[in-house]
CSV table of N, CA and C in Angstrom, one decimal:
chain,number,residue,atom,x,y,z
U,1,MET,N,-20.7,-9.0,-14.4
U,1,MET,CA,-20.1,-9.7,-14.8
U,1,MET,C,-19.1,-9.1,-16.3
U,2,TYR,N,-18.0,-9.5,-16.3
U,2,TYR,CA,-17.3,-9.0,-17.9
U,2,TYR,C,-16.5,-9.7,-18.6
U,3,ASN,N,-16.2,-8.8,-20.2
U,3,ASN,CA,-16.7,-10.3,-21.1
U,3,ASN,C,-14.3,-10.0,-21.1
U,4,ASN,N,-14.2,-11.4,-20.7
U,4,ASN,CA,-12.3,-11.6,-21.3
U,4,ASN,C,-12.3,-10.8,-21.6
U,5,GLN,N,-12.9,-10.7,-23.4
U,5,GLN,CA,-12.2,-10.6,-24.2
U,5,GLN,C,-12.4,-8.6,-24.3
U,6,GLU,N,-12.7,-8.9,-23.7
U,6,GLU,CA,-12.4,-7.0,-23.5
U,6,GLU,C,-11.2,-6.3,-23.3
U,7,LEU,N,-10.7,-7.1,-21.8
U,7,LEU,CA,-10.2,-6.8,-21.3
U,7,LEU,C,-8.9,-7.8,-21.5
U,8,ASN,N,-9.2,-8.2,-22.7
U,8,ASN,CA,-8.4,-9.4,-23.1
U,8,ASN,C,-7.0,-10.1,-21.8
U,9,TYR,N,-7.8,-9.9,-20.6
U,9,TYR,CA,-7.2,-11.6,-19.6
U,9,TYR,C,-7.9,-12.3,-19.9
U,10,CYS,N,-7.5,-13.6,-19.9
U,10,CYS,CA,-8.0,-14.4,-18.6
U,10,CYS,C,-8.5,-14.6,-17.1
U,11,THR,N,-9.8,-15.1,-17.7
U,11,THR,CA,-10.8,-15.5,-16.4
U,11,THR,C,-10.3,-16.4,-15.7
U,12,HIS,N,-10.0,-17.4,-15.3
U,12,HIS,CA,-9.3,-17.8,-15.2
U,12,HIS,C,-8.0,-18.2,-13.9
U,13,CYS,N,-6.4,-17.3,-14.9
U,13,CYS,CA,-5.2,-16.9,-14.2
U,13,CYS,C,-5.0,-15.3,-14.8
U,14,PHE,N,-5.9,-14.8,-15.4
U,14,PHE,CA,-5.7,-13.1,-15.6
U,14,PHE,C,-4.7,-12.4,-16.7
U,15,ALA,N,-3.9,-13.5,-17.2
U,15,ALA,CA,-2.5,-13.8,-18.0
U,15,ALA,C,-3.6,-13.1,-19.5
U,16,GLY,N,-2.6,-12.3,-19.8
U,16,GLY,CA,-2.7,-12.1,-21.2
U,16,GLY,C,-2.9,-12.9,-22.3
U,17,LEU,N,-4.6,-12.8,-23.4
U,17,LEU,CA,-4.9,-13.7,-24.2
U,17,LEU,C,-4.1,-13.7,-25.6
U,18,ASP,N,-3.8,-14.4,-26.2
U,18,ASP,CA,-3.2,-14.0,-27.2
U,18,ASP,C,-3.9,-13.8,-28.3
U,19,GLU,N,-4.0,-13.5,-29.3
U,19,GLU,CA,-4.2,-12.9,-30.7
U,19,GLU,C,-5.5,-14.0,-30.4
U,20,TYR,N,-5.8,-15.2,-30.4
U,20,TYR,CA,-7.0,-15.7,-30.8
U,20,TYR,C,-7.6,-15.3,-29.4
U,21,GLY,N,-7.5,-15.6,-29.0
U,21,GLY,CA,-8.5,-14.5,-27.5
U,21,GLY,C,-8.5,-15.8,-26.3
U,22,ILE,N,-7.2,-16.9,-26.5
U,22,ILE,CA,-6.6,-17.8,-25.8
U,22,ILE,C,-4.7,-17.7,-24.8
U,23,CYS,N,-5.8,-18.5,-23.3
U,23,CYS,CA,-4.6,-18.4,-22.4
U,23,CYS,C,-3.6,-19.2,-23.4
U,24,PRO,N,-2.4,-18.9,-22.8
U,24,PRO,CA,-1.5,-19.5,-23.3
U,24,PRO,C,-1.0,-20.0,-22.3
U,25,ASN,N,-1.3,-19.5,-20.9
U,25,ASN,CA,-0.7,-20.0,-19.4
U,25,ASN,C,-1.5,-21.1,-19.1
U,26,CYS,N,-2.9,-20.8,-19.2
U,26,CYS,CA,-3.4,-22.0,-18.2
U,26,CYS,C,-4.3,-22.7,-19.6
U,27,GLY,N,-5.0,-22.5,-20.9
U,27,GLY,CA,-5.9,-22.7,-21.4
U,27,GLY,C,-7.3,-22.3,-21.6
U,28,ASN,N,-7.5,-21.6,-21.2
U,28,ASN,CA,-8.9,-21.1,-20.7
U,28,ASN,C,-9.1,-21.0,-20.0
U,29,GLY,N,-8.7,-22.3,-18.7
U,29,GLY,CA,-9.0,-22.6,-17.9
U,29,GLY,C,-9.1,-24.2,-17.5
U,30,GLU,N,-8.7,-24.8,-18.6
U,30,GLU,CA,-9.2,-26.3,-18.6
U,30,GLU,C,-8.2,-27.1,-17.3
U,31,LYS,N,-9.0,-28.0,-16.4
U,31,LYS,CA,-8.5,-28.9,-15.8
U,31,LYS,C,-8.4,-27.8,-14.5
U,32,ILE,N,-9.1,-26.5,-14.1
U,32,ILE,CA,-9.1,-26.1,-12.8
U,32,ILE,C,-10.5,-26.4,-11.9
U,33,LYS,N,-9.8,-26.6,-10.5
U,33,LYS,CA,-10.8,-26.8,-9.9
U,33,LYS,C,-12.1,-26.5,-9.3
U,34,SER,N,-12.9,-27.0,-9.1
U,34,SER,CA,-14.4,-25.9,-8.8
U,34,SER,C,-15.2,-25.9,-7.5
U,35,TYR,N,-15.6,-24.6,-6.9
U,35,TYR,CA,-16.0,-24.7,-5.4
U,35,TYR,C,-17.0,-24.5,-5.9
U,36,PRO,N,-18.2,-24.9,-5.6
U,36,PRO,CA,-20.1,-25.1,-5.9
U,36,PRO,C,-20.7,-23.9,-4.5
U,37,SER,N,-19.9,-23.8,-3.8
U,37,SER,CA,-20.4,-22.7,-3.0
U,37,SER,C,-19.0,-21.4,-3.5
U,38,ALA,N,-18.2,-21.3,-4.3
U,38,ALA,CA,-17.5,-20.5,-4.6
U,38,ALA,C,-18.2,-19.1,-5.3
U,39,MET,N,-17.1,-18.0,-5.2
U,39,MET,CA,-18.1,-17.0,-5.9
U,39,MET,C,-18.2,-17.4,-7.1
U,40,THR,N,-18.9,-17.2,-8.8
U,40,THR,CA,-18.9,-17.0,-9.6
U,40,THR,C,-18.0,-16.2,-10.8
U,41,GLU,N,-16.8,-16.1,-10.9
U,41,GLU,CA,-15.7,-16.2,-12.2
U,41,GLU,C,-16.8,-15.2,-12.7
U,42,GLY,N,-15.7,-13.8,-12.8
U,42,GLY,CA,-16.5,-12.4,-13.3
U,42,GLY,C,-16.8,-11.4,-12.1
U,43,THR,N,-17.2,-12.2,-11.2
U,43,THR,CA,-18.4,-11.5,-9.6
U,43,THR,C,-16.9,-10.3,-9.7
U,44,VAL,N,-17.9,-8.9,-9.6
U,44,VAL,CA,-17.0,-8.0,-9.7
U,44,VAL,C,-16.8,-7.6,-8.2
U,45,LEU,N,-16.4,-7.3,-7.6
U,45,LEU,CA,-16.5,-6.8,-5.8
U,45,LEU,C,-15.5,-5.3,-5.9
U,46,ALA,N,-16.7,-4.3,-5.2
U,46,ALA,CA,-16.3,-2.9,-4.8
U,46,ALA,C,-16.3,-2.5,-6.0
U,47,ASP,N,-16.9,-2.9,-7.4
U,47,ASP,CA,-16.8,-1.8,-8.0
U,47,ASP,C,-15.6,-1.7,-8.3
U,48,ARG,N,-14.0,-2.9,-7.7
U,48,ARG,CA,-12.7,-2.8,-8.0
U,48,ARG,C,-11.9,-4.5,-8.0
U,49,TYR,N,-13.1,-5.2,-8.1
U,49,TYR,CA,-12.0,-6.7,-8.2
U,49,TYR,C,-12.7,-7.8,-9.1
U,50,ILE,N,-12.4,-8.0,-9.4
U,50,ILE,CA,-13.1,-9.3,-10.9
U,50,ILE,C,-13.0,-10.7,-10.5
U,51,VAL,N,-13.8,-10.8,-9.2
U,51,VAL,CA,-13.2,-12.9,-9.2
U,51,VAL,C,-12.8,-13.4,-10.5
U,52,GLY,N,-12.1,-13.7,-10.4
U,52,GLY,CA,-11.2,-15.2,-11.1
U,52,GLY,C,-11.6,-16.4,-10.3
U,53,MET,N,-10.4,-17.8,-10.4
U,53,MET,CA,-10.3,-18.3,-10.6
U,53,MET,C,-10.2,-18.8,-8.8
U,54,THR,N,-10.4,-19.9,-7.9
U,54,THR,CA,-10.7,-20.3,-6.9
U,54,THR,C,-9.3,-20.4,-6.7
U,55,LEU,N,-8.6,-20.3,-5.6
U,55,LEU,CA,-7.4,-21.2,-5.4
U,55,LEU,C,-7.6,-21.2,-4.2
U,56,GLY,N,-8.2,-21.8,-3.4
U,56,GLY,CA,-8.8,-22.8,-2.5
U,56,GLY,C,-9.6,-22.8,-1.5
U,57,LYS,N,-9.6,-23.5,-0.5
U,57,LYS,CA,-11.2,-23.9,0.6
U,57,LYS,C,-10.6,-24.3,1.6
U,58,GLY,N,-11.2,-23.6,2.5
U,58,GLY,CA,-10.4,-24.0,3.8
U,58,GLY,C,-12.0,-24.6,4.9
U,59,GLY,N,-11.9,-24.9,5.6
U,59,GLY,CA,-13.1,-25.3,7.0
U,59,GLY,C,-13.0,-23.9,7.3
U,60,PHE,N,-13.1,-22.2,6.6
U,60,PHE,CA,-13.5,-20.9,7.4
U,60,PHE,C,-13.3,-20.0,6.1
U,61,GLY,N,-13.3,-20.0,4.9
U,61,GLY,CA,-13.0,-19.6,3.9
U,61,GLY,C,-12.5,-19.8,2.0
U,62,VAL,N,-12.6,-19.1,1.5
U,62,VAL,CA,-12.1,-19.3,0.1
U,62,VAL,C,-11.4,-19.0,-0.2
U,63,THR,N,-10.1,-18.6,-1.1
U,63,THR,CA,-9.3,-17.9,-2.0
U,63,THR,C,-9.3,-17.2,-2.9
U,64,TYR,N,-9.7,-16.3,-3.2
U,64,TYR,CA,-9.2,-16.2,-5.2
U,64,TYR,C,-8.9,-15.6,-5.7
U,65,LEU,N,-8.4,-16.0,-6.8
U,65,LEU,CA,-7.4,-15.1,-8.0
U,65,LEU,C,-8.5,-14.4,-8.3
U,66,CYS,N,-8.1,-12.6,-7.8
U,66,CYS,CA,-9.2,-11.5,-8.6
U,66,CYS,C,-7.8,-10.6,-9.9
U,67,TYR,N,-7.8,-9.8,-9.7
U,67,TYR,CA,-7.8,-8.0,-10.8
U,67,TYR,C,-8.5,-7.4,-10.0
U,68,ASP,N,-7.4,-6.8,-9.8
U,68,ASP,CA,-8.1,-5.1,-9.2
U,68,ASP,C,-7.7,-4.0,-10.9
U,69,THR,N,-8.6,-4.2,-11.2
U,69,THR,CA,-8.2,-3.2,-12.4
U,69,THR,C,-8.2,-1.7,-11.7
U,70,GLN,N,-7.8,-1.5,-11.0
U,70,GLN,CA,-7.5,-0.8,-10.4
U,70,GLN,C,-5.5,0.4,-10.8
U,71,THR,N,-5.5,-0.9,-10.4
U,71,THR,CA,-3.9,-1.0,-10.6
U,71,THR,C,-3.1,-2.0,-11.1
U,72,SER,N,-4.4,-2.8,-12.6
U,72,SER,CA,-4.2,-3.6,-13.2
U,72,SER,C,-3.5,-4.8,-13.2
U,73,GLN,N,-3.1,-5.5,-11.6
U,73,GLN,CA,-2.5,-6.2,-10.8
U,73,GLN,C,-3.6,-8.2,-10.2
U,74,ARG,N,-2.9,-8.9,-10.5
U,74,ARG,CA,-3.5,-9.8,-10.1
U,74,ARG,C,-3.0,-9.5,-8.3
U,75,VAL,N,-4.3,-10.4,-7.3
U,75,VAL,CA,-4.2,-10.2,-6.1
U,75,VAL,C,-5.4,-11.1,-6.1
U,76,ALA,N,-4.8,-11.8,-4.9
U,76,ALA,CA,-6.1,-12.4,-3.9
U,76,ALA,C,-6.7,-12.3,-2.8
U,77,ILE,N,-7.9,-12.7,-2.5
U,77,ILE,CA,-8.8,-12.3,-2.0
U,77,ILE,C,-9.5,-13.8,-0.7
U,78,LYS,N,-9.0,-13.0,-0.3
U,78,LYS,CA,-9.5,-14.7,0.7
U,78,LYS,C,-11.1,-13.9,1.8
U,79,GLU,N,-12.1,-15.1,1.3
U,79,GLU,CA,-13.6,-14.5,2.1
U,79,GLU,C,-13.8,-14.8,3.6
U,80,TYR,N,-13.8,-15.3,4.0
U,80,TYR,CA,-14.5,-15.3,5.3
U,80,TYR,C,-15.7,-15.7,5.2
U,81,PHE,N,-16.2,-17.5,4.2
U,81,PHE,CA,-16.8,-18.6,4.6
U,81,PHE,C,-17.2,-19.9,5.0
U,82,PRO,N,-17.4,-20.1,6.8
U,82,PRO,CA,-17.4,-21.0,7.6
U,82,PRO,C,-18.4,-22.0,6.8
U,83,ASP,N,-17.9,-22.7,6.1
U,83,ASP,CA,-19.4,-23.4,5.4
U,83,ASP,C,-20.4,-24.6,6.0
U,84,THR,N,-19.5,-24.8,7.5
U,84,THR,CA,-20.2,-25.1,8.5
U,84,THR,C,-21.4,-24.2,9.4
U,85,LEU,N,-21.0,-23.3,9.5
U,85,LEU,CA,-22.0,-22.2,10.0
U,85,LEU,C,-23.5,-21.5,8.5
U,86,ALA,N,-22.7,-21.5,7.7
U,86,ALA,CA,-23.6,-20.6,6.7
U,86,ALA,C,-23.5,-21.0,5.3
U,87,HIS,N,-24.1,-20.7,3.9
U,87,HIS,CA,-23.7,-21.2,2.7
U,87,HIS,C,-23.9,-20.4,1.6
U,88,ARG,N,-24.0,-20.4,0.6
U,88,ARG,CA,-24.4,-18.9,-0.7
U,88,ARG,C,-25.5,-19.8,-1.3
U,89,ASN,N,-26.5,-19.3,-2.4
U,89,ASN,CA,-26.6,-19.8,-3.5
U,89,ASN,C,-25.6,-19.6,-4.6
U,90,THR,N,-25.9,-20.3,-5.3
U,90,THR,CA,-25.8,-20.6,-6.8
U,90,THR,C,-25.8,-19.6,-7.3
U,91,GLY,N,-24.2,-18.6,-8.0
U,91,GLY,CA,-24.3,-17.7,-9.0
U,91,GLY,C,-25.0,-16.2,-7.6
U,92,GLU,N,-24.6,-16.5,-6.7
U,92,GLU,CA,-24.9,-15.1,-5.4
U,92,GLU,C,-23.4,-14.9,-5.2
U,93,THR,N,-23.0,-13.3,-4.3
U,93,THR,CA,-22.0,-13.4,-3.4
U,93,THR,C,-23.0,-13.0,-2.0
U,94,HIS,N,-23.9,-12.9,-1.5
U,94,HIS,CA,-24.0,-13.0,-0.1
U,94,HIS,C,-23.9,-14.2,0.4
U,95,ILE,N,-24.1,-14.3,1.6
U,95,ILE,CA,-23.1,-15.8,2.4
U,95,ILE,C,-24.7,-15.7,3.5
U,96,SER,N,-25.0,-15.7,3.2
U,96,SER,CA,-26.6,-16.3,4.3
U,96,SER,C,-26.0,-17.7,5.8
U,97,THR,N,-26.6,-17.7,6.8
U,97,THR,CA,-25.9,-18.4,8.2
U,97,THR,C,-26.9,-19.3,8.4
U,98,HIS,N,-26.8,-20.2,8.8
U,98,HIS,CA,-27.8,-21.3,9.0
U,98,HIS,C,-29.0,-20.8,10.3
U,99,GLY,N,-29.0,-19.7,10.7
U,99,GLY,CA,-29.7,-19.3,11.7
U,99,GLY,C,-29.4,-20.7,13.2
U,100,GLY,N,-30.3,-19.8,14.4
U,100,GLY,CA,-30.3,-20.1,15.6
U,100,GLY,C,-28.1,-19.1,16.0
U,101,GLU,N,-27.8,-20.7,16.7
U,101,GLU,CA,-26.7,-20.3,17.1
U,101,GLU,C,-25.1,-20.1,16.1
U,102,SER,N,-25.5,-20.3,15.1
U,102,SER,CA,-24.8,-20.2,13.8
U,102,SER,C,-24.2,-18.4,13.4
U,103,ASP,N,-26.0,-17.4,13.9
U,103,ASP,CA,-25.3,-16.1,13.6
U,103,ASP,C,-24.3,-16.3,14.4
U,104,MET,N,-24.4,-15.8,16.2
U,104,MET,CA,-23.5,-16.0,17.1
U,104,MET,C,-21.8,-15.8,16.9
U,105,LEU,N,-22.0,-17.9,15.9
U,105,LEU,CA,-20.5,-17.8,16.2
U,105,LEU,C,-20.0,-17.5,14.5
U,106,PHE,N,-21.2,-17.1,13.5
U,106,PHE,CA,-20.0,-16.5,12.6
U,106,PHE,C,-20.2,-15.1,12.9
U,107,ALA,N,-20.9,-14.6,13.7
U,107,ALA,CA,-20.2,-13.0,13.6
U,107,ALA,C,-19.4,-13.2,14.5
U,108,ASP,N,-18.5,-13.7,16.2
U,108,ASP,CA,-17.6,-14.3,16.6
U,108,ASP,C,-16.4,-14.0,15.5
U,109,GLY,N,-16.6,-15.8,14.2
U,109,GLY,CA,-15.3,-15.4,13.7
U,109,GLY,C,-15.2,-14.8,12.6
U,110,ALA,N,-16.4,-13.6,12.2
U,110,ALA,CA,-16.2,-12.6,11.1
U,110,ALA,C,-15.0,-11.5,11.8
U,111,LYS,N,-15.4,-10.9,13.2
U,111,LYS,CA,-14.7,-10.4,14.0
U,111,LYS,C,-13.1,-11.1,13.6
U,112,LYS,N,-12.9,-11.7,14.1
U,112,LYS,CA,-11.4,-13.2,14.8
U,112,LYS,C,-11.3,-12.4,12.9
U,113,PHE,N,-11.8,-12.6,12.1
U,113,PHE,CA,-10.8,-13.1,10.5
U,113,PHE,C,-10.4,-12.0,10.0
U,114,TYR,N,-11.5,-11.2,10.7
U,114,TYR,CA,-11.2,-9.2,10.0
U,114,TYR,C,-10.1,-9.0,11.0
U,115,GLU,N,-9.9,-8.8,12.4
U,115,GLU,CA,-8.7,-8.6,12.6
U,115,GLU,C,-7.8,-9.6,12.6
U,116,GLU,N,-7.2,-10.8,11.5
U,116,GLU,CA,-5.9,-11.0,11.3
U,116,GLU,C,-6.1,-10.8,9.9
């Protein structure tokens, strides 16, 4: 996790904070949709991307607004996460399949997702 005051960016939209630490763009995330199975805001991926708000969730994945610490740009990152085949414990990044046939179906779907 990171301290958004340190970076001077809002965790919901990554716009710059004002001198009071308030986001003039989104009001620090008021009325932002939350998805219980999504990664926690502030999670750092690949020592580079800071996860912000969840942009959306569909049957096969979750899309996040992230901040690229190397380029100082906002980016969208899509995660393969078919909720019918897998689950995530709250606060974790690791996804686990439901077991059995789900393992094979998840692997096949992940291969297609990454090829796309």
